[in-house]
Coordinates of C-alpha atoms (C1' of nucleotides) in Angstrom, one line a residue:
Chain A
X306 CA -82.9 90.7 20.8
X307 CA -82.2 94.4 21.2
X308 CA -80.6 96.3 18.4
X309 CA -77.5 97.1 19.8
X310 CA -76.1 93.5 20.0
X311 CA -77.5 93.1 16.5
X312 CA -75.4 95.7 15.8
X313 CA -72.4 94.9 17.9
X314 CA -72.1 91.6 16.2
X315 CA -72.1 93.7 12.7
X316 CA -69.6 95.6 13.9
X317 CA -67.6 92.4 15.0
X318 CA -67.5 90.4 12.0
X319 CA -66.8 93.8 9.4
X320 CA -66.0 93.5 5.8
X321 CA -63.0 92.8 3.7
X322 CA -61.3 95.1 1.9
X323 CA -59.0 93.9 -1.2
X324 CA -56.0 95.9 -0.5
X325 CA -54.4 95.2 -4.0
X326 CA -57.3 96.5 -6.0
X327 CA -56.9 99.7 -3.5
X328 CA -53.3 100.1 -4.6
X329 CA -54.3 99.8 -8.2
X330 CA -56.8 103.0 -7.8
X331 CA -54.0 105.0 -6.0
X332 CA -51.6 104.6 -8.6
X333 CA -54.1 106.0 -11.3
X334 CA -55.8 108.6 -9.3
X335 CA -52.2 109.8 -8.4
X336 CA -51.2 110.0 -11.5
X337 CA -54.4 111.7 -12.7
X338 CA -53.9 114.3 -10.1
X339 CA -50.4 115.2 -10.8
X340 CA -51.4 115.7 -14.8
X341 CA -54.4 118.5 -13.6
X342 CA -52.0 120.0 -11.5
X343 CA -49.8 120.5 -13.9
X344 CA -52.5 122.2 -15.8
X345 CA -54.6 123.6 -13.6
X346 CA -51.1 125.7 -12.9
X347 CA -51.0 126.3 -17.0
X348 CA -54.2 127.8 -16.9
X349 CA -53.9 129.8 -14.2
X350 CA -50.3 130.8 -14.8
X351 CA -49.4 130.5 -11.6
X352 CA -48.8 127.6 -8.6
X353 CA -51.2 127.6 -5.5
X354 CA -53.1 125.1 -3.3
X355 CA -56.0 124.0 -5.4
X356 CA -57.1 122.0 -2.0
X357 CA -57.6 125.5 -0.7
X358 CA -60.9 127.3 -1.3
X359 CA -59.1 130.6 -0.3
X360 CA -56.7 130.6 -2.5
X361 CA -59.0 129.0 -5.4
X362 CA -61.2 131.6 -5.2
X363 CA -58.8 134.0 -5.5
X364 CA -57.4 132.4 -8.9
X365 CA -60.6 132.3 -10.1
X366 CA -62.5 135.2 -9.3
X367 CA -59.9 138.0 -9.1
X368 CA -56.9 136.5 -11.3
X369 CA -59.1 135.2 -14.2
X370 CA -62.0 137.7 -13.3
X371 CA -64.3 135.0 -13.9
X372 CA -66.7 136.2 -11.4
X373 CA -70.6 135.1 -11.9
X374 CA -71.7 138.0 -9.7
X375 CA -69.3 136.7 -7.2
X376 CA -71.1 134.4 -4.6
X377 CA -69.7 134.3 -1.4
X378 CA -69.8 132.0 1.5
X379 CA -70.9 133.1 5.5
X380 CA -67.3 134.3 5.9
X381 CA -67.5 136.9 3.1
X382 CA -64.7 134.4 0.9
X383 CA -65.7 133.3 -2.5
X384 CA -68.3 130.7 -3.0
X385 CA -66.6 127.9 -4.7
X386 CA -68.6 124.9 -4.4
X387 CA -69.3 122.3 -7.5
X388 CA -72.6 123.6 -7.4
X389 CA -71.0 127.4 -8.1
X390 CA -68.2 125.8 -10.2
X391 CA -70.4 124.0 -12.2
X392 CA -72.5 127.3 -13.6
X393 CA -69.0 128.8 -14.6
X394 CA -67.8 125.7 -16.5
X395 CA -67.9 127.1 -19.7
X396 CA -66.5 130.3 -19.0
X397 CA -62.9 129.1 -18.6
X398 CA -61.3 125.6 -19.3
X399 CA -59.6 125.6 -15.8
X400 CA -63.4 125.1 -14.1
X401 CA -63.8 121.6 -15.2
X402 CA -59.9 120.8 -14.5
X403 CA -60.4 122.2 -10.9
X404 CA -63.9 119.8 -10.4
X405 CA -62.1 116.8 -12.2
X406 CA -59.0 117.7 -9.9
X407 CA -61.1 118.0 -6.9
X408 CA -63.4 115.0 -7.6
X409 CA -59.9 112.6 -7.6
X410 CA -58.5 114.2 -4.6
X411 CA -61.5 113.5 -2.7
X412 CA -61.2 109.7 -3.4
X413 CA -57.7 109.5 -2.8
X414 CA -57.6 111.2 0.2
X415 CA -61.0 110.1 2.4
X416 CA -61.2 106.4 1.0
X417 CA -58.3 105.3 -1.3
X418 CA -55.3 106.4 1.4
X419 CA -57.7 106.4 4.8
X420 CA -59.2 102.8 4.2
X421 CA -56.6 100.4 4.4
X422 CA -55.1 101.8 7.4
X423 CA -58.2 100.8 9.1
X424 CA -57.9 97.2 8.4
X425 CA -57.7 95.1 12.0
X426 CA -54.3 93.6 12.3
X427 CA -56.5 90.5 13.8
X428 CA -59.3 90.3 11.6
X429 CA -57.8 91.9 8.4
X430 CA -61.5 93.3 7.7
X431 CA -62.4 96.5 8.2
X432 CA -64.4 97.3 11.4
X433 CA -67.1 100.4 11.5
X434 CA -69.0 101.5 14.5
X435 CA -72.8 102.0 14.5
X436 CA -74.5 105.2 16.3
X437 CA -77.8 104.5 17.1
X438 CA -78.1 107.9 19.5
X439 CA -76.6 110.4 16.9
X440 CA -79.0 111.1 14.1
X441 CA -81.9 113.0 15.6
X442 CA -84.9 111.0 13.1
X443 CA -83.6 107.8 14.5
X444 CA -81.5 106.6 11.6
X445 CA -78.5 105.1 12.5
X446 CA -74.9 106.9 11.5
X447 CA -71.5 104.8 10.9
X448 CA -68.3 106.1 12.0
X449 CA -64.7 105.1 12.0
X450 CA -64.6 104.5 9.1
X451 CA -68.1 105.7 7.6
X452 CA -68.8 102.7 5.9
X453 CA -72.7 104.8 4.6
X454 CA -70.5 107.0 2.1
X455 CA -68.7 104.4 0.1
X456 CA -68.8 106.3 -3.3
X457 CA -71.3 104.7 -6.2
X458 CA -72.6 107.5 -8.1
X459 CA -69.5 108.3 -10.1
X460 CA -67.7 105.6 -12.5
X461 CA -64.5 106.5 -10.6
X462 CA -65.5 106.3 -7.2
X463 CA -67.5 103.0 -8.1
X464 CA -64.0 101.3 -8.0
X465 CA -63.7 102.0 -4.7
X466 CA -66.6 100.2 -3.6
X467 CA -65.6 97.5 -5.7
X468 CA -63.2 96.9 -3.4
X469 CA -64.7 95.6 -0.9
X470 CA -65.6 91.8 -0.9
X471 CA -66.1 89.0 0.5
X472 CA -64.0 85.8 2.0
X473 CA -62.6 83.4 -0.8
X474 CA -65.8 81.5 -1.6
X475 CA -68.4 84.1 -0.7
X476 CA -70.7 86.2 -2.3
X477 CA -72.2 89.5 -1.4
X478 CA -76.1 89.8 -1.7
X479 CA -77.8 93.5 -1.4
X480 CA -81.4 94.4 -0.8
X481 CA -82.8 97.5 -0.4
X482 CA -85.9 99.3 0.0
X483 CA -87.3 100.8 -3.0
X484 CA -88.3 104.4 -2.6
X485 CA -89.2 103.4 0.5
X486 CA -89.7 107.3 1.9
X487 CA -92.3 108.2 -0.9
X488 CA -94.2 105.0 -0.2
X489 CA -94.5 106.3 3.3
X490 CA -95.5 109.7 2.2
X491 CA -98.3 108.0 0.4
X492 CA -99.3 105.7 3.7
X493 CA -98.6 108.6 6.3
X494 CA -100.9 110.9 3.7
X495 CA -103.0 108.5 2.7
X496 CA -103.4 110.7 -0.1
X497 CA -106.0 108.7 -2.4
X498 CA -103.2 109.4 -6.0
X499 CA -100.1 108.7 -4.3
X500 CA -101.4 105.3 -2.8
X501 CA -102.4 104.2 -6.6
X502 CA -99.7 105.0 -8.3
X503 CA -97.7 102.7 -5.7
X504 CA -100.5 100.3 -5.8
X505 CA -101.0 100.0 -9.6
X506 CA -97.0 99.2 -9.6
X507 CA -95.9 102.5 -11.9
X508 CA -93.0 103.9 -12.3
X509 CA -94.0 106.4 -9.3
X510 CA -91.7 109.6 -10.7
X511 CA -93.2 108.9 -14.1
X512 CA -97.0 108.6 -12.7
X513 CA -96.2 112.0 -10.9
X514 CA -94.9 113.2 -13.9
X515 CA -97.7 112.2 -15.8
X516 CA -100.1 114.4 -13.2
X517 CA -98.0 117.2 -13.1
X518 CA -97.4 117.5 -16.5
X519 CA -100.8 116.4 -17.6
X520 CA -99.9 114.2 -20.1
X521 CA -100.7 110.2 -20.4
X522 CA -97.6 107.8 -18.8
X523 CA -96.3 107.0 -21.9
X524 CA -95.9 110.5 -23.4
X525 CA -93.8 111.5 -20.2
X526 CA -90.4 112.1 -21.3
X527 CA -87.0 111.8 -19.5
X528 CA -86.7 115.5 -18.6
X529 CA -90.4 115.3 -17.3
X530 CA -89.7 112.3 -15.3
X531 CA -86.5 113.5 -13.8
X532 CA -88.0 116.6 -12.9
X533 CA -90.8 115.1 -11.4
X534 CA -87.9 112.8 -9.2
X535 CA -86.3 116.4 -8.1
X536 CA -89.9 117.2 -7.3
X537 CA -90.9 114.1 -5.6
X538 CA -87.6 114.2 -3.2
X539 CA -88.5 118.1 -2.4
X540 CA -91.7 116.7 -1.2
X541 CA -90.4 114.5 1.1
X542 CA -87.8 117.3 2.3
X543 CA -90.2 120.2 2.4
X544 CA -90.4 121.5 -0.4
X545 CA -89.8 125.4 -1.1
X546 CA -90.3 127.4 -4.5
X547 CA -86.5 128.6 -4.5
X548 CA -84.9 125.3 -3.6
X549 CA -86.9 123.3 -6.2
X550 CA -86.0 126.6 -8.7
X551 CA -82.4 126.5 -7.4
X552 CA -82.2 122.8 -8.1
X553 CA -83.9 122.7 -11.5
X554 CA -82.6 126.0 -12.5
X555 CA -86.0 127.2 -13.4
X556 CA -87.4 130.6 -12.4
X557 CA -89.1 131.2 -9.1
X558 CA -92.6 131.4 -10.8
X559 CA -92.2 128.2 -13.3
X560 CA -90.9 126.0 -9.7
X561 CA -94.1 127.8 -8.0
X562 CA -96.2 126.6 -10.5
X563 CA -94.8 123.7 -10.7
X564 CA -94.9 122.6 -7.1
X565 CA -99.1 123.8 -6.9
X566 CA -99.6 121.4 -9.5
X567 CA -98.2 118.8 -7.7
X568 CA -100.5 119.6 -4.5
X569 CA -103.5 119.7 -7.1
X570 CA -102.7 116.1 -8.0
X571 CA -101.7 114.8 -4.4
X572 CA -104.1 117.2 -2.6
X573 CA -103.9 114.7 0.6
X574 CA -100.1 115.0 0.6
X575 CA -100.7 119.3 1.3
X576 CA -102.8 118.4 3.5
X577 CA -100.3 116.2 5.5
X578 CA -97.6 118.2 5.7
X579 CA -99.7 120.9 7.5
X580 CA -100.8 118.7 9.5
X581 CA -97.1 117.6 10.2
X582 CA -96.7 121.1 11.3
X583 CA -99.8 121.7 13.3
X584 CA -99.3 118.7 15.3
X585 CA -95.6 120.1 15.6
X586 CA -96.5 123.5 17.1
X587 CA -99.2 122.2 19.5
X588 CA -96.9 119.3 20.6
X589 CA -93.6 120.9 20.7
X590 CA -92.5 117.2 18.9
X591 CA -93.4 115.0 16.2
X592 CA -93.5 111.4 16.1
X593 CA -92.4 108.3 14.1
X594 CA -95.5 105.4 13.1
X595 CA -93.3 103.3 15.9
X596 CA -93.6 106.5 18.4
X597 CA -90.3 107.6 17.7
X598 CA -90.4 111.3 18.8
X599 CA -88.4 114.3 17.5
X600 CA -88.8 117.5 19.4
X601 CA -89.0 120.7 17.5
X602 CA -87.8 123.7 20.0
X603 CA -88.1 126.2 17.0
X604 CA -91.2 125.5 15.7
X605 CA -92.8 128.9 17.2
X606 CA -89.9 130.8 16.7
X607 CA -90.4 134.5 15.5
X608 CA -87.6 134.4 12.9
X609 CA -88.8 132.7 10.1
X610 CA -85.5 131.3 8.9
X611 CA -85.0 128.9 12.0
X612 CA -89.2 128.5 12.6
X613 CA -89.0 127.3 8.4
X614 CA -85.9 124.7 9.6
X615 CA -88.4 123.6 12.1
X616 CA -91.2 123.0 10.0
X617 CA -88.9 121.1 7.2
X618 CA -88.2 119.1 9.8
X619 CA -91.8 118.6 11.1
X620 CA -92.1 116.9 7.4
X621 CA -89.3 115.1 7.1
X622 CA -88.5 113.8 10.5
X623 CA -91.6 111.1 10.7
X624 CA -90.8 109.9 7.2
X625 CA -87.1 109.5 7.6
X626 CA -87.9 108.5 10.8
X627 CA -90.5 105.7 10.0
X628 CA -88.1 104.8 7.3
X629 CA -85.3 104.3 9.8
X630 CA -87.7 102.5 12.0
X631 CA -88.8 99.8 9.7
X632 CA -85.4 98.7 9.0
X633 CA -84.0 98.2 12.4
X634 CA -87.3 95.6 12.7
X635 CA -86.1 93.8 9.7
X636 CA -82.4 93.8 11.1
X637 CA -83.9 92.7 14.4
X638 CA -85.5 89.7 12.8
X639 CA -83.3 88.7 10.4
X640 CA -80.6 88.7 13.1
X641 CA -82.8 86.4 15.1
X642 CA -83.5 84.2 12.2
X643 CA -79.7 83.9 11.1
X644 CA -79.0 83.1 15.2
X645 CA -81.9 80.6 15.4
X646 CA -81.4 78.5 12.3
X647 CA -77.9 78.4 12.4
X648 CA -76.9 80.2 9.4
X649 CA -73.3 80.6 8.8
X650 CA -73.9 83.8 6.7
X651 CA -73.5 87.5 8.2
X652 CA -75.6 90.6 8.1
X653 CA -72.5 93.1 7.8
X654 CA -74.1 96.5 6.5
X655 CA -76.4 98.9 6.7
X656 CA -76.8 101.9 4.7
X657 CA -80.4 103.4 5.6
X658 CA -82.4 101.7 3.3
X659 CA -79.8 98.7 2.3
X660 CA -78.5 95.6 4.2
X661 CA -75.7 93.5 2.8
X662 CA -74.9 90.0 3.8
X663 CA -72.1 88.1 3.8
X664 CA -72.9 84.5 2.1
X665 CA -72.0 81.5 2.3
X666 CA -73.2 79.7 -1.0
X667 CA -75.4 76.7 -0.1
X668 CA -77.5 79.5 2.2
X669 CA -78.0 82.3 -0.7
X670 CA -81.7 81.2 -1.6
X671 CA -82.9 80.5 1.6
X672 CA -81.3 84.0 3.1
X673 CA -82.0 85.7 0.2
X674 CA -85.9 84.9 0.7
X675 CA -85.7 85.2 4.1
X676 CA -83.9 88.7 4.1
X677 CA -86.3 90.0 1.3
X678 CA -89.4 88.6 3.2
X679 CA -88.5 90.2 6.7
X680 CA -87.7 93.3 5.1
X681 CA -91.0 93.9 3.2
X682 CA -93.0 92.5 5.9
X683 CA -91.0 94.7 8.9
X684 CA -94.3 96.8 9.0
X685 CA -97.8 96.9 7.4
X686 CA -98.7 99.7 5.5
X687 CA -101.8 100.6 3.0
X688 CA -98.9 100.7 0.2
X689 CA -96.6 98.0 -0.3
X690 CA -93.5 97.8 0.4
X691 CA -91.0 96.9 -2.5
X692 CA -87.8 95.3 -1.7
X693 CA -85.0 95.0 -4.5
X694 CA -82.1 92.4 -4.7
X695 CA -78.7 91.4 -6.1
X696 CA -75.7 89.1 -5.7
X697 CA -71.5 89.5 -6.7
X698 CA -68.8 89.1 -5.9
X699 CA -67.9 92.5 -4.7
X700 CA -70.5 95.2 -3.3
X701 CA -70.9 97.5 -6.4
X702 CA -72.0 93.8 -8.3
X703 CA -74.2 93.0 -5.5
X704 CA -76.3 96.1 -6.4
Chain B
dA820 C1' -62.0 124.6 16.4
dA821 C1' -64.4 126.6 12.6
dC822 C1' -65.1 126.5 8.0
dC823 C1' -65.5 124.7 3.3
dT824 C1' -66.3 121.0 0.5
dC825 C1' -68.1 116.6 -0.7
dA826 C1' -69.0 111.3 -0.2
dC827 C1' -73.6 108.6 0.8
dG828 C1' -79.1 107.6 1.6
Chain C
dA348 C1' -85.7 142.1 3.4
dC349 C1' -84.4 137.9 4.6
dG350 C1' -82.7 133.1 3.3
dT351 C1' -84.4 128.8 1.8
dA352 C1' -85.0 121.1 0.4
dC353 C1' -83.8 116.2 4.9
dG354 C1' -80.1 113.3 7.5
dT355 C1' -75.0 112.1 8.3
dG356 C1' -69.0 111.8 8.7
dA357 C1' -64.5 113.1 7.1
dG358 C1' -60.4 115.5 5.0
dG359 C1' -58.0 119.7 4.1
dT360 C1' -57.2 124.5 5.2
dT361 C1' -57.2 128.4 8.0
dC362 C1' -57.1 130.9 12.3

DNA sequence: AACCTCACG
DNA sequence: ACGTACGTGAGGTTC
């Protein structure tokens, strides 16, 4: 069965969307965002469009002078990102009203108010559409609504996704990949440090940690670890002195330093990613485990700006790539499965490196090891693969 | 339509 | 001297 009927079908049966939990969150986040207007328009002393970064950045860097050497976007206007924000918060108390303000306004207006209008008159679920021809490493990308960037991290947004739920009687089950792209950095590598650390079953950021910090597992401490995380993701993204600096807000020298002695303890992984690039510039294209190809035009380009693009790619393209891979299998053989035995449960998402399932009781245990079994079996690597589980009864409890 | 910003993996 | 971590989609503002 080809993917695009697997998908099709997802895209048939959608998801349910509880409309009167929805109303609920838009009556608070309204109200929210009418009291930091109010003072957001206090501290400035003044009324203007908070929405608009012109007129923000105005306020904030020329009316309240609270310039931080003024950072400024392509078009020469100020810079006024959370990231920027952020730096500033303790300058002024209007900073962390503005990010509050803006964080609630984002909910509201690209989930809260733009989901329910999405809702098929027929169905009463809400229907996505799956790209499989859009994302140039093969994942797949959802539009219409975007059903990949239902919110999660924040406690505000997480009401949102607990929103969406299943028929009366149904429950939601979850299972995702863990750390699926650092698993494949330690099979594509087959750097000899990387592939024990996932073997031995350690916390892989705190193992890393451990290395880079050269101190014994259980010494490493949270800050260690989390840099080590921040490190481990730069890996997998191509790493670069100032973005792991600019990220960790640490001095060009101390990220430097930092990243070497994360090559000294995975010395295969270095050698990998040049390879990555190598193969790049005398192929014009780098490839997937599953052949999956991603031509590079840039990578022997004379300006080192787009040629370093290129080469981040070179790195990151057959990891995300693979990654993407290995999860259409499993969605490929699950569907088949579901089909073939009859199951009355539905595979209704996918977010990268998760698949949710609509369930009908009685099937949970058997689905459930069915899913999980497909999933870490999609592919065999020299690392295992570690696939993670839940149930609820909405999709933020199914995690 | 371009830009800025921000939600997710 | 430069600009700098991968991949998406969407809403609001501005031109």
């Amino acid at each position: 069965m080809p993917l695009i009927r697997v998908l099709a079908d997802m895209e048939r049966v959608g998801v349910r969307l509880n409309q009167e939990d929805l109303k609920a969150i838009s009556t608070s986040l309204r109200e929210d965002i009418i009291s930091l207007e109010t003072e957001i328009f206090n501290l400035a002393g003044t009324e203007f469009n908070i929405s608009s970064p012109k007129q923000l950045g105005d306020i904030l860097f020329i009316r309240l002078k609270l310039d931080d050497k003024a950072r400024v976007t392509k078009t020469k206007q100020f810079n006024t990102s959370e990231e920027i924000l952020q730096r500033l918060a303790g300058r002024h108390p209007i900073i962390d009203k503005v990010l509050e303000y803006r964080g609630l306004k984002k909910l509201l207006s690209t989930y809260v108010e733009a989901l329910p209008q999405l809702v098929d008159r027929k169905t009463g679920r809400i229907h996505t559409s799956y790209n499989q021809a859009v994302a140039s490493t093969g994942r797949l990308s959802s539009n219409n609504p975007n059903l990949q960037n239902i919110p999660v991290r924040d406690e505000r947004g997480r009401e949102i996704r607990k929103a969406f739920v299943p028929e009366e009687g149904n429950i939601f089950l979850s299972a995702d990949y863990s750390q699926i792209e650092l698993r494949l950095m330690a099979h594509l590598s087959g750097d000899r440090n990387m592939m024990d650390d996932f073997l031995s079953g350690n916390d892989i950021h705190a193992a890393t940690a451990s290395k880079i910090f050269g101190v014994e597992i259980k010494d490493v401490t949270r800050e260690m670890r989390s840099r080590a995380k921040t490190a481990n993701f730069g890996i997998i993204y191509g790493i670069s002195s100032f973005g792991l600096s600019e990220r960790l807000t640490i001095g060009r020298k101390e990220a430097k330093d930092l990243i070497d002695g994360y090559f000294k303890s995975y010395p295969g992984v270095k050698k990998y990613m040049d390879e990555s690039i190598r193969k790049a510039r005398d192929l014009g294209y780098v490839t997937t485990m599953l052949g999956r190809r991603r031509y590079l035009r840039d990578i022997l380009s004379r300006n080192q700006v787009v040629r370093g693009n290129a080469e981040r790619n070179a790195i990151n393209a057959p990891i995300q790539g693979t990654a993407a891979d290995i999860i259409k299998i499993a969605m490929v053989k699950i569907y088949g499965k579901l089909k073939n035995d009859r199951y009355n449960s539905k595979m209704i998402l996918q977010v990268h490196d998760e698949l949710i399932f609509e369930v009908v009781p009685e099937e949970l245990e058997k689905l459930r090891e069915m899913a999980v079994y497909e999933m870490t079996n999609a592919i065999k690597l020299d690392v295992p693969l570690k696939v993670d589980w839940g149930t609820g009864r909405n999709w933020l409890e199914a995690h």
